[in-house]
XYZ file of N, CA and C in Angstrom:
738
model
N 99.211 37.888 58.914
C 98.546 37.037 57.914
C 98.005 37.909 56.788
N 98.507 37.654 55.592
C 98.054 38.415 54.429
C 96.826 37.751 53.811
N 95.790 38.538 53.581
C 94.655 38.070 52.785
C 94.902 38.639 51.382
N 95.118 37.765 50.405
C 95.577 38.189 49.080
C 94.479 37.964 48.044
N 93.821 39.042 47.586
C 92.760 38.862 46.592
C 93.324 38.337 45.272
N 92.603 37.399 44.673
C 92.997 36.838 43.383
C 92.246 37.544 42.264
N 92.966 37.844 41.196
C 92.333 38.312 39.964
C 92.692 37.293 38.885
N 91.730 36.439 38.573
C 91.935 35.406 37.559
C 91.510 35.961 36.214
N 92.400 35.909 35.238
C 92.187 36.539 33.941
C 91.881 35.506 32.857
N 90.767 35.715 32.186
C 90.387 34.865 31.045
C 89.809 35.774 29.970
N 90.441 35.765 28.809
C 89.984 36.605 27.686
C 89.856 38.069 28.093
N 90.793 38.534 28.919
C 90.813 39.935 29.332
C 89.836 40.307 30.423
N 89.072 39.330 30.913
C 88.093 39.591 31.969
C 88.544 38.977 33.301
N 87.975 39.475 34.380
C 88.218 38.921 35.712
C 87.156 37.854 35.985
N 87.596 36.606 36.173
C 86.664 35.491 36.339
C 87.066 34.647 37.548
N 86.200 33.708 37.904
C 86.559 32.651 38.863
C 86.125 31.324 38.261
N 86.963 30.319 38.475
C 86.638 28.964 38.011
C 86.232 28.105 39.191
N 85.534 27.023 38.905
C 85.283 25.989 39.909
C 86.200 24.819 39.602
N 87.074 24.500 40.554
C 88.000 23.371 40.447
C 88.803 23.391 39.151
N 89.183 24.605 38.714
C 90.076 24.736 37.581
C 89.471 24.488 36.220
N 88.160 24.368 36.127
C 87.513 24.065 34.847
C 87.194 25.348 34.094
N 87.800 25.496 32.908
C 87.603 26.721 32.123
C 86.137 26.920 31.743
N 85.417 25.817 31.535
C 84.003 25.944 31.155
C 83.116 26.296 32.345
N 83.707 26.293 33.560
C 82.958 26.660 34.767
C 83.373 28.058 35.244
N 83.525 28.979 34.287
C 83.988 30.326 34.623
C 82.810 31.264 34.877
N 82.913 32.019 35.982
C 81.951 33.083 36.279
C 82.666 34.410 36.082
N 82.136 35.280 35.232
C 82.754 36.588 34.996
C 82.326 37.554 36.103
N 83.308 38.159 36.780
C 83.007 39.105 37.846
C 83.255 40.553 37.436
N 84.101 40.746 36.417
C 84.355 42.114 35.967
C 84.945 42.103 34.561
N 84.516 43.085 33.753
C 85.110 43.264 32.427
C 86.384 44.094 32.494
N 86.659 44.673 33.681
C 87.825 45.548 33.833
C 88.705 45.079 34.993
N 89.695 44.224 34.709
C 90.606 43.769 35.773
C 91.310 44.932 36.476
N 91.627 46.008 35.726
C 92.303 47.151 36.346
C 91.409 47.811 37.395
N 90.122 47.911 37.084
C 89.182 48.486 38.043
C 89.054 47.589 39.270
N 89.099 46.278 39.030
C 89.035 45.312 40.136
C 90.246 45.488 41.053
N 91.410 45.691 40.446
C 92.628 45.914 41.234
C 92.502 47.183 42.073
N 91.909 48.224 41.473
C 91.720 49.491 42.200
C 90.815 49.282 43.418
N 89.776 48.486 43.240
C 88.853 48.196 44.348
C 89.595 47.505 45.491
N 90.410 46.504 45.145
C 91.138 45.781 46.211
C 92.140 46.692 46.906
N 92.773 47.562 46.135
C 93.696 48.534 46.739
C 92.962 49.408 47.741
N 91.803 49.914 47.346
C 91.023 50.803 48.216
C 90.535 50.090 49.468
N 90.326 48.790 49.365
C 89.882 48.014 50.525
C 91.044 47.615 51.445
N 92.265 47.961 51.033
C 93.414 47.730 51.906
C 94.235 46.492 51.616
N 94.116 45.928 50.411
C 94.929 44.756 50.061
C 96.410 45.118 50.096
N 97.228 44.197 50.567
C 98.672 44.439 50.669
C 99.473 43.630 49.647
N 98.756 42.810 48.881
C 99.371 42.063 47.787
C 98.246 41.596 46.873
N 98.527 41.458 45.574
C 97.546 40.916 44.631
C 98.099 39.657 43.984
N 97.193 38.733 43.715
C 97.536 37.451 43.097
C 96.847 37.370 41.743
N 97.627 37.395 40.665
C 97.070 37.322 39.316
C 97.312 35.938 38.722
N 96.314 35.441 38.009
C 96.472 34.178 37.286
C 96.029 34.394 35.844
N 96.928 34.110 34.918
C 96.606 34.158 33.496
C 96.091 32.778 33.102
N 94.771 32.608 33.140
C 94.182 31.285 32.886
C 94.418 30.827 31.449
N 94.267 31.740 30.496
C 94.558 31.369 29.110
C 96.022 30.959 28.968
N 96.883 31.700 29.664
C 98.313 31.407 29.626
C 98.647 30.048 30.208
N 97.954 29.689 31.279
C 98.208 28.397 31.918
C 97.936 27.245 30.956
N 96.900 27.406 30.143
C 96.542 26.343 29.204
C 97.362 26.416 27.911
N 97.800 27.638 27.546
C 98.555 27.811 26.299
C 100.059 27.604 26.491
N 100.526 27.730 27.747
C 101.951 27.581 28.006
C 102.748 28.856 27.820
N 102.059 29.979 27.605
C 102.711 31.288 27.544
C 101.665 32.347 27.865
N 102.086 33.500 28.440
C 101.129 34.531 28.843
C 100.242 34.983 27.689
N 98.956 35.169 27.981
C 97.984 35.546 26.955
C 97.178 36.788 27.337
N 97.311 37.251 28.580
C 96.521 38.404 29.042
C 97.430 39.571 29.419
N 98.470 39.785 28.616
C 99.482 40.775 28.985
C 98.938 42.198 29.065
N 97.999 42.557 28.183
C 97.471 43.933 28.235
C 96.682 44.161 29.520
N 95.912 43.139 29.952
C 95.165 43.255 31.209
C 96.120 43.336 32.399
N 97.192 42.544 32.349
C 98.180 42.547 33.433
C 98.852 43.916 33.534
N 99.228 44.468 32.385
C 99.875 45.785 32.383
C 98.926 46.869 32.897
N 97.640 46.744 32.580
C 96.671 47.737 33.061
C 96.533 47.673 34.579
N 96.617 46.456 35.133
C 96.581 46.290 36.590
C 97.821 46.913 37.224
N 98.977 46.635 36.644
C 100.230 47.153 37.197
C 100.273 48.681 37.134
N 99.635 49.254 36.124
C 99.581 50.714 36.007
C 98.772 51.308 37.153
N 97.674 50.641 37.522
C 96.827 51.089 38.629
C 97.557 50.941 39.970
N 98.220 49.799 40.142
C 98.855 49.482 41.431
C 100.132 50.296 41.638
N 100.894 50.491 40.550
C 102.165 51.203 40.674
C 103.094 50.459 41.605
N 103.722 51.203 42.500
C 104.652 50.568 43.443
C 104.024 50.433 44.828
N 102.693 50.576 44.898
C 102.005 50.574 46.193
C 102.133 49.237 46.922
N 101.855 48.134 46.210
C 101.894 46.810 46.831
C 102.496 45.812 45.846
N 103.031 44.687 46.342
C 103.560 43.666 45.436
C 102.435 42.965 44.673
N 102.744 42.581 43.439
C 101.808 41.814 42.617
C 102.524 40.559 42.129
N 101.856 39.416 42.246
C 102.434 38.147 41.796
C 101.570 37.573 40.679
N 102.226 36.872 39.744
C 101.521 36.334 38.578
C 101.897 34.889 38.320
N 100.882 34.070 38.067
C 101.102 32.704 37.617
C 100.301 32.443 36.358
N 100.696 31.388 35.642
C 99.958 30.994 34.438
C 100.786 31.126 33.178
N 101.339 30.019 32.700
C 102.058 30.018 31.431
C 103.477 30.522 31.490
N 104.076 30.549 32.670
C 105.456 31.026 32.791
C 106.384 29.824 32.675
N 107.004 29.683 31.491
C 107.761 28.463 31.193
C 109.194 28.729 30.746
N 109.624 30.000 30.698
C 111.007 30.264 30.274
C 111.535 31.543 30.938
N 112.858 31.686 30.921
C 113.514 32.800 31.617
C 113.189 34.143 30.978
N 113.026 34.166 29.648
C 112.699 35.427 28.970
C 111.347 35.973 29.452
N 110.391 35.067 29.636
C 109.067 35.477 30.125
C 109.172 36.050 31.538
N 109.964 35.394 32.386
C 110.151 35.890 33.757
C 110.756 37.294 33.732
N 111.788 37.465 32.918
C 112.455 38.765 32.848
C 111.475 39.854 32.391
N 110.656 39.520 31.388
C 109.675 40.485 30.884
C 108.656 40.843 31.969
N 108.201 39.828 32.703
C 107.235 40.058 33.794
C 107.802 40.999 34.855
N 109.022 40.741 35.267
C 109.637 41.555 36.315
C 109.909 42.973 35.803
N 110.313 43.074 34.533
C 110.540 44.402 33.936
C 109.240 45.203 33.870
N 108.132 44.507 33.665
C 106.826 45.179 33.598
C 106.375 45.710 34.957
N 106.980 45.186 36.041
C 106.636 45.680 37.369
C 106.091 44.649 38.329
N 106.013 43.395 37.889
C 105.587 42.341 38.811
C 106.673 42.097 39.854
N 106.267 41.791 41.078
C 107.228 41.521 42.151
C 107.643 40.057 42.186
N 106.675 39.182 41.869
C 106.938 37.741 41.918
C 106.295 37.059 40.724
N 106.941 35.995 40.251
C 106.291 35.119 39.276
C 106.112 33.752 39.922
N 105.010 33.118 39.564
C 104.658 31.821 40.147
C 104.837 30.745 39.084
N 105.654 29.774 39.403
C 105.898 28.664 38.487
C 105.202 27.432 39.046
N 104.349 26.824 38.233
C 103.566 25.675 38.680
C 103.961 24.404 37.970
N 103.248 24.084 36.905
C 103.493 22.858 36.147
C 104.952 22.728 35.712
N 105.543 23.829 35.264
C 106.926 23.785 34.774
C 107.917 23.407 35.869
N 107.581 23.724 37.130
C 108.471 23.356 38.232
C 108.551 21.842 38.391
N 107.423 21.191 38.174
C 107.362 19.730 38.319
C 107.959 19.039 37.095
N 107.622 19.545 35.913
C 108.047 18.889 34.673
C 109.480 19.225 34.270
N 109.938 20.400 34.681
C 111.257 20.853 34.265
C 111.986 21.505 35.433
N 112.408 20.696 36.411
C 113.053 21.273 37.602
C 114.318 22.059 37.282
N 114.978 21.713 36.177
C 116.175 22.463 35.786
C 115.845 23.915 35.485
N 114.696 24.136 34.857
C 114.237 25.502 34.573
C 113.992 26.260 35.867
N 113.336 25.607 36.824
C 113.070 26.264 38.112
C 114.378 26.636 38.798
N 115.334 25.727 38.776
C 116.639 25.975 39.402
C 117.302 27.185 38.744
N 117.264 27.232 37.408
C 117.860 28.359 36.677
C 117.138 29.669 37.019
N 115.801 29.603 37.140
C 115.014 30.797 37.446
C 115.381 31.352 38.824
N 115.519 30.463 39.800
C 115.871 30.898 41.163
C 117.265 31.517 41.197
N 118.165 30.979 40.375
C 119.536 31.513 40.298
C 119.555 32.877 39.618
N 118.776 33.002 38.533
C 118.771 34.246 37.747
C 117.982 35.367 38.414
N 116.927 34.994 39.123
C 116.023 36.003 39.702
C 115.761 35.703 41.187
N 116.806 35.726 42.016
C 116.630 35.367 43.429
C 115.636 36.285 44.133
N 114.773 35.673 44.949
C 113.792 36.444 45.714
C 112.521 36.763 44.961
N 112.446 36.356 43.688
C 111.268 36.696 42.875
C 110.473 35.473 42.425
N 110.929 34.277 42.793
C 110.287 33.062 42.274
C 109.474 32.365 43.366
N 108.185 32.214 43.094
C 107.284 31.456 43.964
C 106.876 30.195 43.210
N 106.783 29.080 43.920
C 106.278 27.853 43.291
C 104.834 27.617 43.734
N 103.990 27.299 42.767
C 102.620 26.912 43.073
C 102.514 25.399 43.066
N 102.246 24.832 44.225
C 102.049 23.381 44.323
C 100.561 23.099 44.492
N 99.986 22.456 43.499
C 98.573 22.091 43.524
C 98.500 20.604 43.830
N 97.721 20.230 44.836
C 97.730 18.831 45.246
C 96.354 18.337 45.664
N 96.212 17.038 45.581
C 95.017 16.363 46.056
C 95.468 15.123 46.797
N 95.001 14.983 48.031
C 95.396 13.847 48.879
C 96.914 13.711 48.973
N 97.603 14.870 49.026
C 99.047 14.861 49.234
C 99.880 14.648 47.992
N 99.227 14.427 46.831
C 99.951 14.216 45.577
C 99.790 15.428 44.663
N 100.878 15.788 43.995
C 100.904 17.005 43.188
C 100.213 16.785 41.839
N 99.444 17.801 41.411
C 98.776 17.777 40.108
C 99.417 18.816 39.198
N 99.364 18.564 37.884
C 99.937 19.493 36.907
C 98.933 19.744 35.783
N 99.353 20.586 34.825
C 98.570 20.836 33.607
C 97.148 21.298 33.902
N 97.067 22.403 34.668
C 95.733 22.906 34.994
C 94.922 21.892 35.790
N 95.621 21.138 36.631
C 95.032 20.145 37.540
C 94.509 18.890 36.836
N 94.767 18.792 35.526
C 94.189 17.665 34.782
C 94.967 16.373 34.975
N 96.225 16.471 35.460
C 97.042 15.267 35.616
C 97.549 15.158 37.049
N 97.274 14.043 37.679
C 97.757 13.788 39.035
C 99.051 12.998 38.935
N 100.121 13.519 39.571
C 101.418 12.842 39.523
C 101.580 11.971 40.762
N 102.673 11.256 40.816
C 102.965 10.451 42.006
C 103.825 11.192 43.003
N 104.113 12.466 42.702
C 105.027 13.233 43.557
C 104.358 13.641 44.868
N 105.060 13.439 45.972
C 104.577 13.866 47.283
C 104.838 15.359 47.453
N 103.833 16.084 47.920
C 103.927 17.539 47.985
C 105.029 18.005 48.939
N 105.233 17.326 50.055
C 106.273 17.722 51.010
C 107.666 17.482 50.430
N 107.844 16.344 49.754
C 109.146 16.045 49.142
C 109.529 17.103 48.116
N 108.560 17.483 47.261
C 108.844 18.505 46.254
C 109.100 19.863 46.903
N 108.328 20.168 47.941
C 108.529 21.432 48.646
C 109.944 21.573 49.179
N 110.455 20.500 49.756
C 111.831 20.522 50.293
C 112.857 20.716 49.176
N 112.621 20.049 48.062
C 113.525 20.157 46.910
C 113.563 21.597 46.395
N 112.393 22.219 46.286
C 112.328 23.585 45.760
C 112.913 24.593 46.744
N 112.760 24.305 48.019
C 113.377 25.168 49.028
C 114.893 25.184 48.829
N 115.458 24.030 48.551
C 116.902 23.945 48.312
C 117.315 24.740 47.073
N 116.421 24.828 46.091
C 116.717 25.602 44.883
C 116.763 27.100 45.163
N 116.030 27.531 46.206
C 116.016 28.952 46.552
C 114.730 29.684 46.224
N 113.591 28.951 46.151
C 112.332 29.650 45.883
C 111.972 30.541 47.082
N 111.263 31.638 46.789
C 110.944 32.622 47.831
C 109.872 32.098 48.783
N 108.874 31.403 48.227
C 107.788 30.845 49.029
C 107.030 29.832 48.179
N 106.058 29.175 48.803
C 105.239 28.194 48.085
C 103.765 28.500 48.326
N 103.003 28.498 47.230
C 101.545 28.593 47.342
C 101.002 27.179 47.251
N 100.323 26.746 48.299
C 99.788 25.384 48.340
C 98.271 25.423 48.126
N 97.832 24.785 47.050
C 96.406 24.747 46.728
C 95.866 23.340 46.856
N 94.819 23.195 47.661
C 94.092 21.922 47.700
C 93.068 21.972 46.567
N 93.332 21.243 45.483
C 92.499 21.388 44.290
C 91.110 20.790 44.453
N 90.933 19.964 45.468
C 89.596 19.436 45.718
C 88.669 20.478 46.312
N 89.265 21.563 46.832
C 88.465 22.583 47.525
C 88.378 23.900 46.775
N 89.250 24.122 45.794
C 89.320 25.427 45.146
C 88.002 25.806 44.490
N 87.550 27.017 44.795
C 86.319 27.530 44.210
C 85.054 26.896 44.756
N 85.195 26.026 45.775
C 84.038 25.297 46.302
C 83.541 25.867 47.631
N 84.285 26.856 48.185
C 83.909 27.487 49.465
C 83.747 26.459 50.576
N 84.596 25.432 50.553
C 84.445 24.335 51.520
C 85.448 24.403 52.663
N 86.181 25.521 52.752
C 87.131 25.679 53.850
C 88.541 25.286 53.443
N 89.523 25.983 54.012
C 90.939 25.704 53.742
C 91.313 24.343 54.334
N 92.174 23.612 53.645
C 92.709 22.361 54.203
C 93.888 22.723 55.103
N 93.549 23.081 56.345
C 94.559 23.566 57.296
C 95.607 22.490 57.575
N 95.153 21.272 57.796
C 96.055 20.184 58.183
C 97.148 19.961 57.131
N 96.749 19.884 55.865
C 97.718 19.643 54.793
C 98.648 20.842 54.613
N 98.105 22.049 54.766
C 98.914 23.262 54.620
C 99.964 23.337 55.719
N 99.560 23.036 56.934
C 100.490 23.065 58.070
C 101.561 21.984 57.928
N 101.160 20.812 57.450
C 102.126 19.714 57.273
C 103.255 20.156 56.345
N 102.892 20.862 55.281
C 103.909 21.364 54.351
C 104.743 22.458 55.001
N 104.084 23.410 55.652
C 104.793 24.543 56.267
C 105.783 24.070 57.334
N 105.402 23.061 58.101
C 106.275 22.555 59.165
C 107.533 21.892 58.611
N 107.431 21.382 57.391
C 108.569 20.686 56.779
C 109.565 21.657 56.140
N 109.160 22.940 56.019
C 109.977 23.923 55.308
C 110.369 25.086 56.210
N 111.366 25.853 55.769
C 111.697 27.095 56.470
C 111.220 28.313 55.667
N 110.911 28.120 54.370
C 110.360 29.227 53.571
C 108.855 29.339 53.841
N 108.280 30.520 53.606
C 106.855 30.710 53.896
C 105.941 29.905 52.971
N 104.759 29.584 53.482
C 103.720 28.914 52.700
C 102.480 29.806 52.681
N 101.869 29.927 51.496
C 100.618 30.666 51.335
C 99.524 29.648 51.033
N 98.443 29.695 51.802
C 97.352 28.732 51.638
C 96.420 29.177 50.517
N 95.884 28.204 49.783
C 94.972 28.521 48.694
C 93.973 27.390 48.518
N 92.760 27.773 48.094
C 91.749 26.758 47.811
C 90.756 26.576 48.941
N 89.535 27.088 48.745
C 88.457 26.818 49.690
C 88.153 27.872 50.718
N 88.933 28.979 50.759
C 88.665 30.036 51.743
C 87.199 30.470 51.647
N 86.494 30.436 52.780
C 85.057 30.694 52.683
C 84.505 31.654 53.731
N 85.114 31.725 54.919
C 84.522 32.575 55.958
C 85.559 32.985 56.998
N 85.108 33.741 57.998
C 86.033 34.251 59.016
C 86.607 33.137 59.893
N 85.899 32.016 59.999
C 86.454 30.888 60.752
C 87.737 30.384 60.102
N 87.774 30.399 58.755
C 89.004 30.014 58.057
C 90.146 30.955 58.427
N 89.840 32.246 58.536
C 90.869 33.232 58.906
C 91.381 32.933 60.316
N 90.451 32.639 61.224
C 90.857 32.314 62.609
C 91.746 31.075 62.632
N 91.351 30.063 61.869
C 92.124 28.815 61.829
C 93.519 29.036 61.243
N 93.591 29.887 60.223
C 94.892 30.183 59.614
C 95.782 30.977 60.570
N 95.195 31.959 61.229
C 95.978 32.768 62.166
C 96.535 31.920 63.313
N 95.803 30.878 63.676
C 96.252 29.993 64.755
C 97.514 29.221 64.370
N 97.766 29.084 63.053
C 98.945 28.319 62.613
C 99.981 29.216 61.933
N 99.808 30.524 62.076
C 100.749 31.451 61.434
C 102.180 31.190 61.901
N 102.319 30.811 63.166
C 103.641 30.528 63.724
C 104.332 29.338 63.092
N 103.580 28.504 62.380
C 104.172 27.345 61.696
C 104.777 27.736 60.341
N 104.524 28.990 59.914
C 105.096 29.437 58.649
C 104.086 29.700 57.555
N 102.793 29.719 57.923
C 101.743 30.050 56.950
C 101.525 31.561 57.019
N 101.947 32.275 55.959
C 101.980 33.750 56.052
C 100.793 34.440 55.390
N 99.982 33.675 54.653
C 98.878 34.325 53.962
C 97.963 33.323 53.305
N 96.900 33.845 52.701
C 95.962 32.987 51.992
C 95.417 33.738 50.776
N 95.180 32.985 49.702
C 94.598 33.562 48.490
C 93.082 33.595 48.667
N 92.502 34.758 48.413
C 91.050 34.915 48.534
C 90.456 35.031 47.136
N 89.589 34.099 46.788
C 89.005 34.088 45.456
C 87.502 34.248 45.473
N 86.802 33.155 45.165
C 85.351 33.220 44.992
C 84.637 33.861 46.187
N 85.067 33.555 47.403
C 84.353 34.041 48.596
C 84.282 35.563 48.659
N 85.378 36.251 48.271
C 85.361 37.720 48.356
C 84.678 38.345 47.139
N 84.443 37.542 46.102
C 83.730 38.057 44.928
C 82.224 37.884 45.050
N 81.807 36.764 45.638
C 80.349 36.561 45.725
C 79.768 37.108 47.029
N 80.641 37.657 47.891
C 80.158 38.338 49.092
C 80.033 37.473 50.330
N 80.381 36.189 50.230
C 80.274 35.340 51.427
C 81.376 35.653 52.445
N 82.439 36.340 51.993
C 83.490 36.790 52.910
C 83.801 38.249 52.591
N 83.717 39.099 53.615
C 84.050 40.512 53.450
C 85.568 40.660 53.566
N 86.201 41.111 52.484
C 87.666 41.168 52.466
C 88.227 42.014 53.603
N 87.682 43.224 53.770
C 88.226 44.128 54.795
C 88.063 43.543 56.195
N 86.902 42.935 56.446
C 86.676 42.297 57.757
C 87.674 41.164 57.975
N 87.967 40.426 56.898
C 88.913 39.307 57.003
C 90.319 39.806 57.326
N 90.777 40.854 56.614
C 92.119 41.375 56.876
C 92.194 42.032 58.253
N 91.128 42.742 58.648
C 91.106 43.359 59.978
C 91.194 42.295 61.072
N 90.462 41.194 60.883
C 90.497 40.111 61.878
C 91.889 39.491 61.932
N 92.489 39.265 60.756
C 93.833 38.697 60.713
C 94.844 39.593 61.429
N 94.707 40.905 61.226
C 95.613 41.855 61.885
C 95.431 41.826 63.394
N 94.172 41.748 63.794
C 93.844 41.729 65.232
C 94.421 40.472 65.905
N 94.231 39.333 65.247
C 94.690 38.070 65.824
C 96.218 37.937 65.763
N 96.813 38.634 64.796
C 98.271 38.546 64.656
C 99.016 39.565 65.491
N 98.283 40.486 66.084
C 98.919 41.563 66.847
C 99.586 41.035 68.107
């Protein structure tokens, strides 16, 4: 079970949002590269970057911060990026810069042809971010709830050849209210590709609950606010996951 620290980028800073609201941003660091170094030193095996400005603008906006992170990380661990990735040229540039995976969210729902082309052009590098509430997928920075069922879309994207799916319960993100294990497992059981849980990670009990369902195909979880405000010790969480997965 991978515990994957998130570095959310807004105006070149490392921040966390509550339920996706840009006006509810807490700044945790002025130096995203230094933040990446800290997570590396604590034993992170993957990093999750989100370009928040990019997500709202429809194209990457924090490229200098992203490049500074990649310079620190080098080839040590994989780094994945979401936020504003809407065309093949952007994906190619991201991968050339050293990113291991790109995450396609809103564009996957609105433009499935683009997702299909991306999976064909860059096999093994495309992750889909499915954000949902009560089983229905949300788009546009969570501002629009669609009628699409999360499991149905997951199966469709699996057929396209996506590497994995990040499933976020948007009702819980940034609220420290616990992972929605039931919904995450329901999706993982319907697929053969891995699922990464996101939204609400708050304590070691969440890690125990996730490890209990690792066999269903849940391979990791995104760690955000909890590891920044100190309510969850990242190293203790990864050590526990390793112990339970041994």
